[in-house]
Short mmCIF file of C-alpha atoms and ligand atoms in Angstrom, two decimals:
data_model
loop_
_atom_site.label_atom_id
_atom_site.label_comp_id
_atom_site.label_asym_id
_atom_site.label_seq_id
_atom_site.Cartn_x
_atom_site.Cartn_y
_atom_site.Cartn_z
CA MET A 1 -0.88 -37.62 -0.70
CA SER A 2 -0.54 -33.54 -1.14
CA ALA A 3 2.15 -31.41 -1.61
CA PHE A 4 0.23 -28.76 0.26
CA LYS A 5 -1.03 -30.66 3.54
CA LEU A 6 1.37 -30.17 6.40
CA SER A 7 1.53 -33.30 8.86
CA PRO A 8 0.90 -31.88 12.76
CA ALA A 9 4.41 -32.26 13.38
CA SER A 10 5.74 -30.17 10.39
CA ASP A 11 3.27 -27.21 11.27
CA PRO A 12 4.44 -25.37 14.37
CA LEU A 13 2.11 -22.24 13.66
CA ARG A 14 -0.64 -24.71 14.18
CA LYS A 15 -0.68 -24.22 17.87
CA PHE A 16 -1.70 -20.32 17.46
CA ARG A 17 -5.42 -21.60 16.74
CA SER A 18 -5.94 -22.04 20.29
CA GLU A 19 -5.28 -18.39 20.62
CA PHE A 20 -8.43 -17.47 19.10
CA VAL A 21 -12.19 -17.95 19.75
CA ILE A 22 -13.69 -19.59 16.77
CA PRO A 23 -17.64 -19.53 17.50
CA THR A 24 -19.25 -22.97 17.20
CA ASN A 25 -21.96 -24.17 14.56
CA ARG A 26 -24.57 -23.65 17.05
CA GLN A 27 -23.51 -20.14 17.88
CA MET A 28 -23.15 -19.69 14.35
CA LYS A 29 -26.85 -21.13 13.72
CA ALA A 30 -25.74 -23.99 11.16
CA SER A 31 -28.87 -25.60 11.58
CA SER A 32 -27.97 -28.49 9.19
CA VAL A 33 -25.38 -29.69 11.24
CA PRO A 34 -26.32 -32.63 13.48
CA ASP A 35 -26.96 -32.42 17.24
CA SER A 36 -24.01 -34.16 17.91
CA LEU A 37 -21.31 -31.97 16.23
CA GLN A 38 -23.23 -28.72 17.26
CA ASP A 39 -20.85 -27.26 19.85
CA GLU A 40 -17.59 -28.15 17.75
CA GLU A 41 -16.28 -25.07 16.03
CA CYS A 42 -17.57 -23.98 12.95
CA THR A 43 -15.30 -23.93 9.74
CA TYR A 44 -14.39 -20.31 9.60
CA LEU A 45 -13.08 -19.01 6.30
CA CYS A 46 -14.25 -15.83 6.74
CA GLY A 47 -11.20 -13.92 8.25
CA ASN A 48 -10.84 -11.69 5.20
CA SER A 49 -14.06 -9.72 5.92
CA LEU A 50 -13.83 -10.26 9.94
CA GLY A 51 -10.98 -11.92 11.64
CA ALA A 52 -11.65 -14.29 14.43
CA MET A 53 -11.30 -12.70 17.99
CA ALA A 54 -8.41 -13.59 19.80
CA LYS A 55 -8.35 -14.31 23.45
CA ARG A 56 -5.77 -11.60 24.03
CA SER A 57 -8.14 -9.02 22.47
CA LYS A 58 -10.53 -9.64 25.22
CA ALA A 59 -8.04 -10.05 28.11
CA LEU A 60 -6.63 -6.68 27.13
CA VAL A 61 -9.75 -4.91 26.43
CA MET A 62 -11.15 -6.07 29.85
CA GLU A 63 -7.71 -4.88 31.42
CA GLU A 64 -8.22 -1.25 30.17
CA LEU A 65 -11.98 -1.59 31.38
CA ASP A 66 -10.47 -2.22 34.70
CA VAL A 67 -7.57 0.71 34.60
CA TRP A 68 -10.26 2.91 33.47
CA GLY A 69 -12.26 2.05 36.47
CA SER A 70 -9.46 2.03 39.04
CA ARG A 71 -7.24 4.85 37.66
CA ALA A 72 -9.94 6.99 35.71
CA VAL A 73 -7.87 10.10 34.03
CA GLU A 74 -4.89 8.90 35.83
CA GLY A 75 -4.31 6.34 33.24
CA HIS A 76 -3.55 8.28 30.71
CA PHE A 77 -0.27 8.81 32.50
CA ASP A 78 0.11 6.20 35.05
CA HIS A 79 -1.25 3.19 33.83
CA PRO A 80 -0.53 -0.21 36.07
CA HIS A 81 0.49 -2.38 33.02
CA GLY A 82 2.61 0.32 31.50
CA ARG A 83 0.27 1.22 28.71
CA ASP A 84 -0.17 4.66 29.51
CA TRP A 85 -3.01 5.67 27.21
CA MET A 86 -1.21 9.07 26.11
CA HIS A 87 1.38 6.61 24.13
CA ILE A 88 -1.06 3.62 23.45
CA ALA A 89 -0.52 3.40 19.69
CA ASP A 90 3.35 3.42 19.94
CA HIS A 91 2.71 0.01 21.41
CA VAL A 92 1.11 -0.59 17.69
CA HIS A 93 4.11 1.20 15.80
CA PRO A 94 6.78 -1.38 15.72
CA TYR A 95 4.04 -4.28 14.79
CA PHE A 96 2.69 -1.97 11.92
CA ALA A 97 6.42 -1.25 10.61
CA GLU A 98 6.82 -5.40 10.87
CA ILE A 99 3.72 -5.93 9.02
CA VAL A 100 3.70 -3.52 6.01
CA GLY A 101 7.62 -3.44 5.89
CA ALA A 102 8.04 0.14 7.05
CA LYS A 103 10.35 1.91 9.42
CA GLU A 104 8.37 3.20 12.49
CA SER A 105 8.31 6.75 11.74
CA GLU A 106 6.54 5.59 8.33
CA VAL A 107 3.58 4.11 10.10
CA ALA A 108 0.72 5.77 12.33
CA CYS A 109 -1.95 3.65 14.22
CA MET A 110 -5.25 6.26 13.70
CA GLY A 111 -8.35 6.69 12.33
CA THR A 112 -10.18 4.07 9.82
CA LEU A 113 -9.80 3.30 6.72
CA THR A 114 -11.55 5.63 4.27
CA ALA A 115 -10.78 8.68 6.40
CA ASN A 116 -7.24 7.88 5.91
CA LEU A 117 -7.70 7.71 2.33
CA HIS A 118 -9.08 11.14 2.45
CA LEU A 119 -6.56 12.46 4.65
CA MET A 120 -3.65 10.91 2.30
CA MET A 121 -5.44 12.21 -0.95
CA ASN A 122 -5.85 15.57 0.42
CA THR A 123 -1.99 15.48 0.90
CA PHE A 124 -0.84 13.50 -2.13
CA TYR A 125 -3.65 14.22 -4.79
CA LYS A 126 -2.63 17.58 -6.02
CA PRO A 127 -4.23 17.72 -9.04
CA THR A 128 -3.30 20.50 -12.12
CA PRO A 129 -5.02 21.05 -15.36
CA ASP A 130 -2.88 19.00 -17.24
CA ARG A 131 -2.29 16.06 -14.60
CA PHE A 132 -5.30 14.97 -12.46
CA LYS A 133 -6.35 11.53 -13.11
CA ILE A 134 -6.39 9.01 -10.66
CA LEU A 135 -5.90 5.14 -12.05
CA CYS A 136 -7.16 2.46 -10.38
CA GLU A 137 -9.02 -0.67 -10.91
CA ALA A 138 -12.33 -0.95 -11.96
CA LYS A 139 -14.78 -2.57 -9.55
CA ALA A 140 -12.65 -1.17 -6.74
CA PHE A 141 -14.40 -1.28 -3.30
CA PRO A 142 -17.39 1.10 -3.16
CA SER A 143 -15.64 3.05 -0.51
CA ASP A 144 -12.89 3.57 -2.46
CA GLN A 145 -14.96 4.74 -5.58
CA TYR A 146 -16.81 7.08 -3.65
CA ALA A 147 -13.59 8.59 -2.13
CA PHE A 148 -12.08 9.09 -5.75
CA ALA A 149 -15.59 10.48 -7.14
CA SER A 150 -15.44 13.14 -4.24
CA GLN A 151 -11.92 13.87 -4.41
CA VAL A 152 -11.83 14.86 -7.96
CA THR A 153 -15.18 16.67 -7.71
CA ALA A 154 -13.90 18.87 -4.96
CA HIS A 155 -10.91 19.80 -7.27
CA GLY A 156 -13.62 20.87 -9.96
CA PHE A 157 -13.24 17.60 -11.96
CA THR A 158 -15.74 14.89 -13.19
CA PRO A 159 -15.25 11.60 -12.07
CA GLN A 160 -15.86 10.55 -15.73
CA ASP A 161 -12.79 12.49 -16.73
CA ALA A 162 -10.64 12.00 -13.63
CA VAL A 163 -11.11 8.79 -12.54
CA ILE A 164 -9.64 5.97 -15.42
CA GLU A 165 -10.49 2.41 -13.98
CA LEU A 166 -9.05 -0.54 -15.56
CA SER A 167 -10.86 -3.51 -16.56
CA PRO A 168 -9.84 -7.11 -17.49
CA ARG A 169 -10.21 -8.13 -20.73
CA PRO A 170 -13.34 -9.68 -22.10
CA GLY A 171 -13.95 -13.16 -20.68
CA GLU A 172 -11.24 -12.64 -18.32
CA PHE A 173 -11.70 -12.02 -14.59
CA THR A 174 -8.44 -10.56 -13.47
CA LEU A 175 -6.50 -7.64 -14.78
CA ARG A 176 -2.90 -8.45 -16.49
CA GLU A 177 0.34 -6.96 -15.35
CA GLU A 178 1.36 -5.87 -18.85
CA ASP A 179 -2.19 -4.29 -19.24
CA ILE A 180 -2.04 -2.30 -16.30
CA LEU A 181 1.52 -1.34 -17.15
CA ALA A 182 0.57 -0.37 -20.42
CA ALA A 183 -2.27 1.73 -19.31
CA ILE A 184 0.11 3.97 -17.01
CA THR A 185 2.32 4.55 -19.60
CA GLU A 186 -0.54 5.27 -22.18
CA GLN A 187 -2.10 8.09 -19.31
CA GLY A 188 1.49 8.85 -18.72
CA GLN A 189 1.80 12.60 -17.59
CA SER A 190 -1.83 12.82 -17.36
CA ILE A 191 -1.76 10.60 -14.19
CA ALA A 192 -1.82 12.47 -10.74
CA LEU A 193 -2.42 9.35 -8.43
CA VAL A 194 -1.95 5.50 -9.17
CA LEU A 195 -4.18 4.00 -6.10
CA PHE A 196 -5.11 0.44 -6.32
CA SER A 197 -5.95 -1.94 -3.44
CA GLY A 198 -2.97 -4.20 -2.95
CA VAL A 199 -5.19 -7.60 -2.71
CA GLN A 200 -8.37 -6.98 -4.56
CA TYR A 201 -11.47 -7.71 -2.75
CA TYR A 202 -13.62 -9.14 -5.05
CA THR A 203 -10.99 -11.25 -7.07
CA GLY A 204 -8.40 -11.79 -4.63
CA GLN A 205 -5.71 -10.73 -7.25
CA TRP A 206 -2.55 -9.45 -5.38
CA PHE A 207 -1.44 -6.78 -7.75
CA PRO A 208 2.33 -6.41 -8.58
CA MET A 209 2.79 -3.93 -6.23
CA GLU A 210 6.39 -3.08 -6.81
CA LYS A 211 6.16 -2.36 -10.56
CA ILE A 212 3.01 -0.78 -10.54
CA THR A 213 4.59 1.76 -7.85
CA LYS A 214 7.73 2.12 -10.16
CA ALA A 215 5.62 2.74 -13.45
CA ALA A 216 3.63 5.23 -11.87
CA GLN A 217 6.59 7.18 -10.08
CA ILE A 218 8.31 7.23 -14.00
CA GLN A 219 5.42 9.35 -15.07
CA GLY A 220 5.77 11.48 -12.44
CA ALA A 221 2.90 10.18 -10.71
CA MET A 222 1.95 9.62 -6.83
CA CYS A 223 1.36 5.98 -6.21
CA GLY A 224 -0.69 4.87 -2.85
CA TRP A 225 -2.32 1.50 -1.97
CA ASP A 226 -5.42 0.39 -0.41
CA LEU A 227 -4.21 -2.55 1.89
CA ALA A 228 -7.47 -3.69 3.34
CA HIS A 229 -7.31 -7.15 2.21
CA ALA A 230 -3.15 -7.11 2.11
CA ALA A 231 -2.08 -5.90 5.44
CA GLY A 232 -1.55 -9.18 7.76
CA ASN A 233 -2.08 -11.68 4.21
CA VAL A 234 1.03 -11.11 2.04
CA PRO A 235 4.62 -9.67 2.82
CA LEU A 236 4.95 -5.94 2.43
CA SER A 237 7.84 -4.04 1.74
CA LEU A 238 6.19 -0.63 1.38
CA HIS A 239 9.64 1.41 2.20
CA ASP A 240 11.91 -0.72 -0.06
CA TRP A 241 9.44 -0.62 -3.07
CA ASN A 242 9.42 3.08 -2.49
CA VAL A 243 5.63 3.44 -2.07
CA ASP A 244 4.17 7.09 -1.85
CA PHE A 245 1.65 6.28 0.99
CA ALA A 246 -0.85 3.44 1.87
CA VAL A 247 -3.72 3.09 4.18
CA TRP A 248 -5.40 -0.29 5.75
CA CYS A 249 -8.17 -1.44 7.96
CA THR A 250 -7.50 -3.90 10.97
CA TYR A 251 -10.56 -5.94 11.47
CA LYS A 252 -9.49 -8.36 8.56
CA TYR A 253 -6.88 -10.23 8.31
CA LEU A 254 -5.08 -8.24 11.36
CA ASN A 255 -8.11 -9.17 13.81
CA ALA A 256 -8.60 -6.31 15.49
CA GLY A 257 -12.50 -6.78 15.71
CA PRO A 258 -15.55 -5.16 14.18
CA GLY A 259 -14.77 -1.38 13.33
CA GLY A 260 -10.92 -1.44 14.37
CA ILE A 261 -8.72 0.95 14.22
CA GLY A 262 -7.11 1.81 10.87
CA GLY A 263 -3.49 2.24 9.85
CA LEU A 264 -1.49 4.57 7.48
CA PHE A 265 1.95 4.32 5.77
CA VAL A 266 3.84 7.37 4.76
CA HIS A 267 7.16 7.33 3.11
CA ASP A 268 10.15 8.46 4.62
CA LYS A 269 11.00 11.04 1.63
CA TRP A 270 7.68 12.94 2.73
CA SER A 271 8.53 12.67 6.15
CA SER A 272 8.56 16.98 6.19
CA GLN A 273 5.29 17.12 4.04
CA PRO A 274 2.66 20.08 5.27
CA ILE A 275 -0.02 18.27 7.57
CA ARG A 276 -3.18 19.75 5.84
CA ALA A 277 -5.61 18.49 8.27
CA ALA A 278 -3.37 18.63 11.64
CA GLY A 279 -4.84 17.82 15.12
CA TRP A 280 -3.30 17.60 18.31
CA TRP A 281 -2.22 14.17 18.40
CA GLY A 282 -0.10 14.69 15.39
CA HIS A 283 1.72 17.32 17.62
CA ASP A 284 5.34 16.89 18.91
CA PRO A 285 4.17 14.70 22.34
CA GLN A 286 7.09 16.51 24.08
CA THR A 287 4.69 19.77 24.19
CA ARG A 288 1.61 18.42 23.25
CA PHE A 289 0.04 19.18 26.95
CA ALA A 290 1.84 22.29 27.18
CA MET A 291 -0.91 23.20 24.89
CA PRO A 292 0.83 25.35 22.48
CA SER A 293 -1.29 27.65 20.40
CA ARG A 294 1.05 26.58 16.96
CA PHE A 295 1.18 23.09 15.51
CA SER A 296 4.39 21.48 15.21
CA ALA A 297 3.99 18.02 13.67
CA ILE A 298 5.72 14.90 14.70
CA PRO A 299 8.19 14.21 11.45
CA GLY A 300 6.85 11.21 9.25
CA ALA A 301 3.54 9.35 9.63
CA GLN A 302 2.43 10.17 12.74
CA GLY A 303 2.23 14.02 12.24
CA PHE A 304 -0.90 12.84 10.33
CA GLN A 305 -2.63 11.95 13.69
CA GLN A 306 -5.57 13.96 14.64
CA SER A 307 -7.19 12.75 17.63
CA ASN A 308 -6.31 10.41 20.55
CA PRO A 309 -6.84 7.06 19.42
CA SER A 310 -9.76 4.47 21.07
CA VAL A 311 -7.67 2.72 23.46
CA LEU A 312 -10.33 -0.20 23.96
CA ALA A 313 -9.50 -0.13 20.05
CA THR A 314 -6.06 -0.12 19.93
CA VAL A 315 -5.69 -2.82 22.69
CA SER A 316 -7.97 -5.08 20.71
CA LEU A 317 -5.55 -4.70 17.98
CA LEU A 318 -2.55 -5.23 19.78
CA GLY A 319 -3.32 -8.53 21.07
CA PRO A 320 -3.55 -10.38 17.58
CA LEU A 321 -0.56 -8.04 16.48
CA GLN A 322 2.02 -9.61 19.48
CA LEU A 323 0.67 -13.06 17.94
CA PHE A 324 1.60 -12.05 14.28
CA HIS A 325 5.48 -10.88 16.05
CA GLU A 326 5.26 -14.17 18.07
CA ALA A 327 4.64 -16.39 14.79
CA GLY A 328 7.67 -14.99 13.19
CA GLY A 329 6.05 -12.11 10.96
CA MET A 330 4.72 -12.12 7.73
CA ILE A 331 7.54 -14.93 6.01
CA PRO A 332 6.37 -17.95 8.20
CA LEU A 333 2.70 -17.18 8.07
CA ARG A 334 2.88 -16.52 4.39
CA GLU A 335 4.30 -20.04 3.90
CA ARG A 336 1.68 -21.70 5.76
CA SER A 337 -0.90 -19.46 4.05
CA LEU A 338 0.51 -20.63 0.52
CA LYS A 339 0.04 -24.47 1.52
CA LEU A 340 -3.56 -23.81 3.37
CA THR A 341 -4.76 -21.72 0.20
CA GLY A 342 -2.86 -24.27 -2.14
CA TYR A 343 -4.52 -27.09 -0.55
CA LEU A 344 -7.96 -25.62 -1.10
CA GLU A 345 -7.66 -24.74 -4.56
CA GLU A 346 -6.14 -28.58 -5.17
CA LEU A 347 -9.18 -29.87 -3.50
CA LEU A 348 -11.50 -27.69 -5.38
CA HIS A 349 -10.09 -28.68 -8.68
CA LYS A 350 -11.04 -31.94 -8.09
CA SER A 351 -14.55 -31.30 -7.67
CA GLN A 352 -16.75 -32.69 -9.98
CA TRP A 353 -18.59 -28.69 -10.31
CA TRP A 354 -14.97 -27.28 -10.87
CA ILE A 355 -15.28 -25.10 -14.17
CA THR A 356 -11.89 -24.01 -15.60
CA PRO A 357 -11.70 -20.12 -15.76
CA GLU A 358 -11.10 -19.97 -19.33
CA TRP A 359 -14.37 -21.83 -19.76
CA ALA A 360 -16.15 -20.17 -17.16
CA GLY A 361 -14.89 -16.90 -19.01
CA GLU A 362 -16.53 -18.05 -22.46
CA ILE A 363 -19.72 -18.99 -20.34
CA GLN A 364 -19.86 -15.38 -19.01
CA LEU A 365 -19.41 -13.72 -22.57
CA ARG A 366 -22.21 -16.08 -23.71
CA GLU A 367 -24.08 -15.16 -20.89
CA ASP A 368 -23.81 -11.34 -21.79
CA ARG A 369 -25.05 -12.49 -25.25
CA GLY A 370 -28.13 -13.71 -23.81
CA GLU A 371 -27.30 -17.10 -25.07
CA GLU A 372 -28.15 -20.36 -23.23
CA HIS A 373 -25.15 -22.57 -22.15
CA GLY A 374 -26.85 -25.48 -19.72
CA GLU A 375 -23.62 -25.27 -17.74
CA PHE A 376 -23.57 -25.55 -13.76
CA GLY A 377 -21.15 -25.46 -11.47
CA PHE A 378 -18.50 -22.98 -10.21
CA THR A 379 -15.04 -21.28 -11.27
CA ILE A 380 -11.78 -19.61 -9.30
CA ILE A 381 -11.19 -16.65 -10.34
CA THR A 382 -8.56 -15.87 -8.16
CA PRO A 383 -5.23 -16.18 -10.16
CA ARG A 384 -3.51 -19.46 -10.14
CA ASP A 385 -0.07 -18.17 -9.53
CA PRO A 386 0.56 -17.90 -5.98
CA GLY A 387 2.37 -14.83 -6.42
CA SER A 388 -0.55 -13.11 -7.64
CA ARG A 389 -2.88 -13.78 -4.58
CA GLY A 390 -2.82 -13.77 -0.78
CA ALA A 391 -4.97 -16.23 1.29
CA GLN A 392 -8.42 -15.59 -0.37
CA LEU A 393 -9.74 -17.83 -3.37
CA SER A 394 -13.09 -16.36 -5.01
CA LEU A 395 -15.36 -18.84 -6.33
CA VAL A 396 -17.89 -17.82 -9.05
CA PHE A 397 -21.13 -19.68 -9.40
CA ILE A 398 -22.52 -20.55 -12.93
CA PRO A 399 -25.07 -19.81 -13.94
CA LEU A 400 -24.15 -16.40 -13.41
CA GLY A 401 -26.08 -13.34 -12.69
CA GLY A 402 -26.92 -14.22 -8.75
CA ARG A 403 -28.64 -17.20 -9.82
CA THR A 404 -26.83 -20.03 -7.59
CA MET A 405 -24.42 -18.31 -5.34
CA PRO A 406 -26.99 -17.13 -3.04
CA ARG A 407 -28.56 -20.36 -2.92
CA VAL A 408 -24.97 -22.06 -2.21
CA LEU A 409 -24.05 -19.48 0.55
CA ARG A 410 -27.06 -20.55 2.40
CA LEU A 411 -26.48 -24.22 2.31
CA LEU A 412 -22.93 -23.80 3.13
CA GLU A 413 -23.93 -21.66 6.31
CA GLY A 414 -26.47 -24.12 7.20
CA GLN A 415 -23.28 -26.51 7.18
CA GLY A 416 -21.11 -24.08 9.52
CA VAL A 417 -18.75 -23.30 6.39
CA VAL A 418 -18.30 -19.48 7.25
CA GLY A 419 -17.36 -17.85 3.74
CA ASP A 420 -18.45 -14.49 2.66
CA SER A 421 -20.30 -13.56 -0.72
CA ARG A 422 -19.75 -10.45 -2.71
CA LYS A 423 -22.56 -9.89 -5.23
CA PRO A 424 -23.73 -11.00 -8.02
CA ASP A 425 -21.65 -14.14 -7.99
CA VAL A 426 -18.88 -14.60 -5.59
CA ILE A 427 -18.12 -16.55 -2.29
CA ARG A 428 -14.80 -15.76 -0.98
CA LEU A 429 -12.88 -18.49 1.21
CA ALA A 430 -10.23 -17.65 2.90
CA PRO A 431 -7.96 -19.92 5.25
CA MET A 432 -6.38 -17.62 7.62
CA PRO A 433 -2.76 -18.91 8.97
CA LEU A 434 -2.84 -17.85 12.40
CA TYR A 435 -5.65 -20.05 13.07
CA ASN A 436 -7.25 -22.23 10.24
CA THR A 437 -5.97 -25.79 9.89
CA PHE A 438 -5.94 -28.27 6.85
CA GLU A 439 -8.79 -30.09 8.36
CA ASP A 440 -11.14 -26.61 7.98
CA VAL A 441 -10.04 -26.63 4.34
CA GLU A 442 -10.90 -30.31 3.67
CA ARG A 443 -14.06 -29.74 5.38
CA ALA A 444 -15.18 -27.00 3.09
CA ALA A 445 -13.90 -28.36 0.01
CA LYS A 446 -16.13 -31.77 1.00
CA VAL A 447 -19.81 -29.36 2.34
CA LEU A 448 -19.06 -27.41 -0.89
CA GLU A 449 -19.06 -30.86 -3.00
CA GLU A 450 -22.23 -31.85 -1.29
CA VAL A 451 -24.30 -28.55 -1.33
CA LEU A 452 -23.28 -28.10 -5.25
CA THR A 453 -24.93 -31.62 -5.86
CA GLU A 454 -28.11 -30.73 -3.56
CA VAL A 455 -28.49 -27.52 -5.66
CA LYS A 456 -27.93 -29.36 -8.88
CA THR A 457 -30.15 -32.00 -8.17
CA SER A 458 -33.09 -29.89 -6.51
CA GLY A 459 -33.94 -28.58 -9.82
CA ASP A 460 -34.25 -25.33 -12.01
CA ILE A 461 -32.11 -22.51 -10.52
CA LYS A 462 -33.81 -19.92 -11.99
CA ARG A 463 -37.16 -21.15 -10.82
CA ALA A 464 -35.83 -21.75 -7.29
CA GLU A 465 -34.63 -18.34 -7.05
C1 LIG R 501 -12.81 -3.48 3.83
C2 LIG R 501 -12.49 -2.03 2.84
C3 LIG R 501 -12.81 -0.94 3.10
C4 LIG R 501 -13.57 -0.33 4.39
O1 LIG R 501 -13.54 0.80 4.68
P1 LIG R 501 -13.57 1.44 6.35
O2 LIG R 501 -13.27 2.58 6.03
O3 LIG R 501 -12.57 0.17 7.00
O4 LIG R 501 -14.96 1.14 6.40
C5 LIG R 501 -12.46 0.02 2.41
N1 LIG R 501 -11.95 -0.35 0.95
C6 LIG R 501 -11.38 -1.66 0.77
C7 LIG R 501 -10.63 -1.99 -0.43
C8 LIG R 501 -11.96 -2.62 1.72
O5 LIG R 501 -11.59 -4.19 1.37
#
């Protein structure tokens, strides 16, 4: 008996799976799945990359297309379903506030993650000759790295001097809290901005957000967060944690569909911050259509809105956000997430191919030195402490250097187990508590075991690649 697996009777959120469309094995081209199972749903553990489609997203998008056809321009003001397009983003704001732990006035449904990150940095990254550094995690998502580098360059600094990246200790895979806090103290007053991802995309580490925020602010720095992998994954209290700003995308755990509309948080304490890149959608809605020539911002996050939002993208997000709300929000979802991910970890630890992260760290050091080790298998680099991770487990395959992982990924896909890879060595598996089941987790662990056995017995990894 597992302490993690819930029986159907004690798993009330299980019913939400029927609200989603999960592709079949055939649709996912899982060619190794037997014919009799081709039309079964695949084992989709990739909601960290692209969330599954909520049936409501489809229904709402179809409705809006019909309204476009039947009401045309009038849909902006007089909408048969009460969602006049002029106020469409306002339908999202209460849900966003609930998910990130904010007031409605602190969130905005707008733009896309990277664009929003630039907007926030334009306002909150104000370097001086003495205080100009951005402190972040090493191997941040490339888009964030590009944003940091271009921002510091625009202010006349070089990324080498101004972007400080924190790496795990040699032989370790994730950052230690004490090392992050020590770096903040050490860099001290030279830091203008601390900007981490809430949950790290590669390792799955959930950083101690409140402590980092506080430590940054003690040094007089701003603290912002990229919540791409945190929004809809872990419970957040951005307002209470006194976070200065945050940005997120919605196509990962929030299931808004590819390229979905983004989100942004600005703490109330900055509600009268001048808007540096104003647009008409951030203007007071009472007079927006009077077309005044002078900009008058909506106080708070929504003053940053620039353009009228994509209605199709917004309602596609609205569907799954209703489900988050109906499920009771992030607290019960997190409880189920802890069970699902805990169960996945428990099963993976039983694998004959599992290698402890401590040993895997040692193997990594040996590979770095060019030494042979003869080991084969995988480790989990995501922290073992459930309080330091979200839904995702990141599996690193050994031998390292991209020699094992691509074959494992292909074979998993062939069996209809959909995770995703990040080069060179990681496969990410993320059970999503709104639609994944304990059976999904069991199947993933079982198939992985078979796949690794097949890879091992089919011979020399180096030659096969
Ligand atoms: C997914 C992700 C992005 C994607 O950025 P877009 O602007 O939405 O394309 C950026 N940063 C991080 C950390 C991510 O995980």
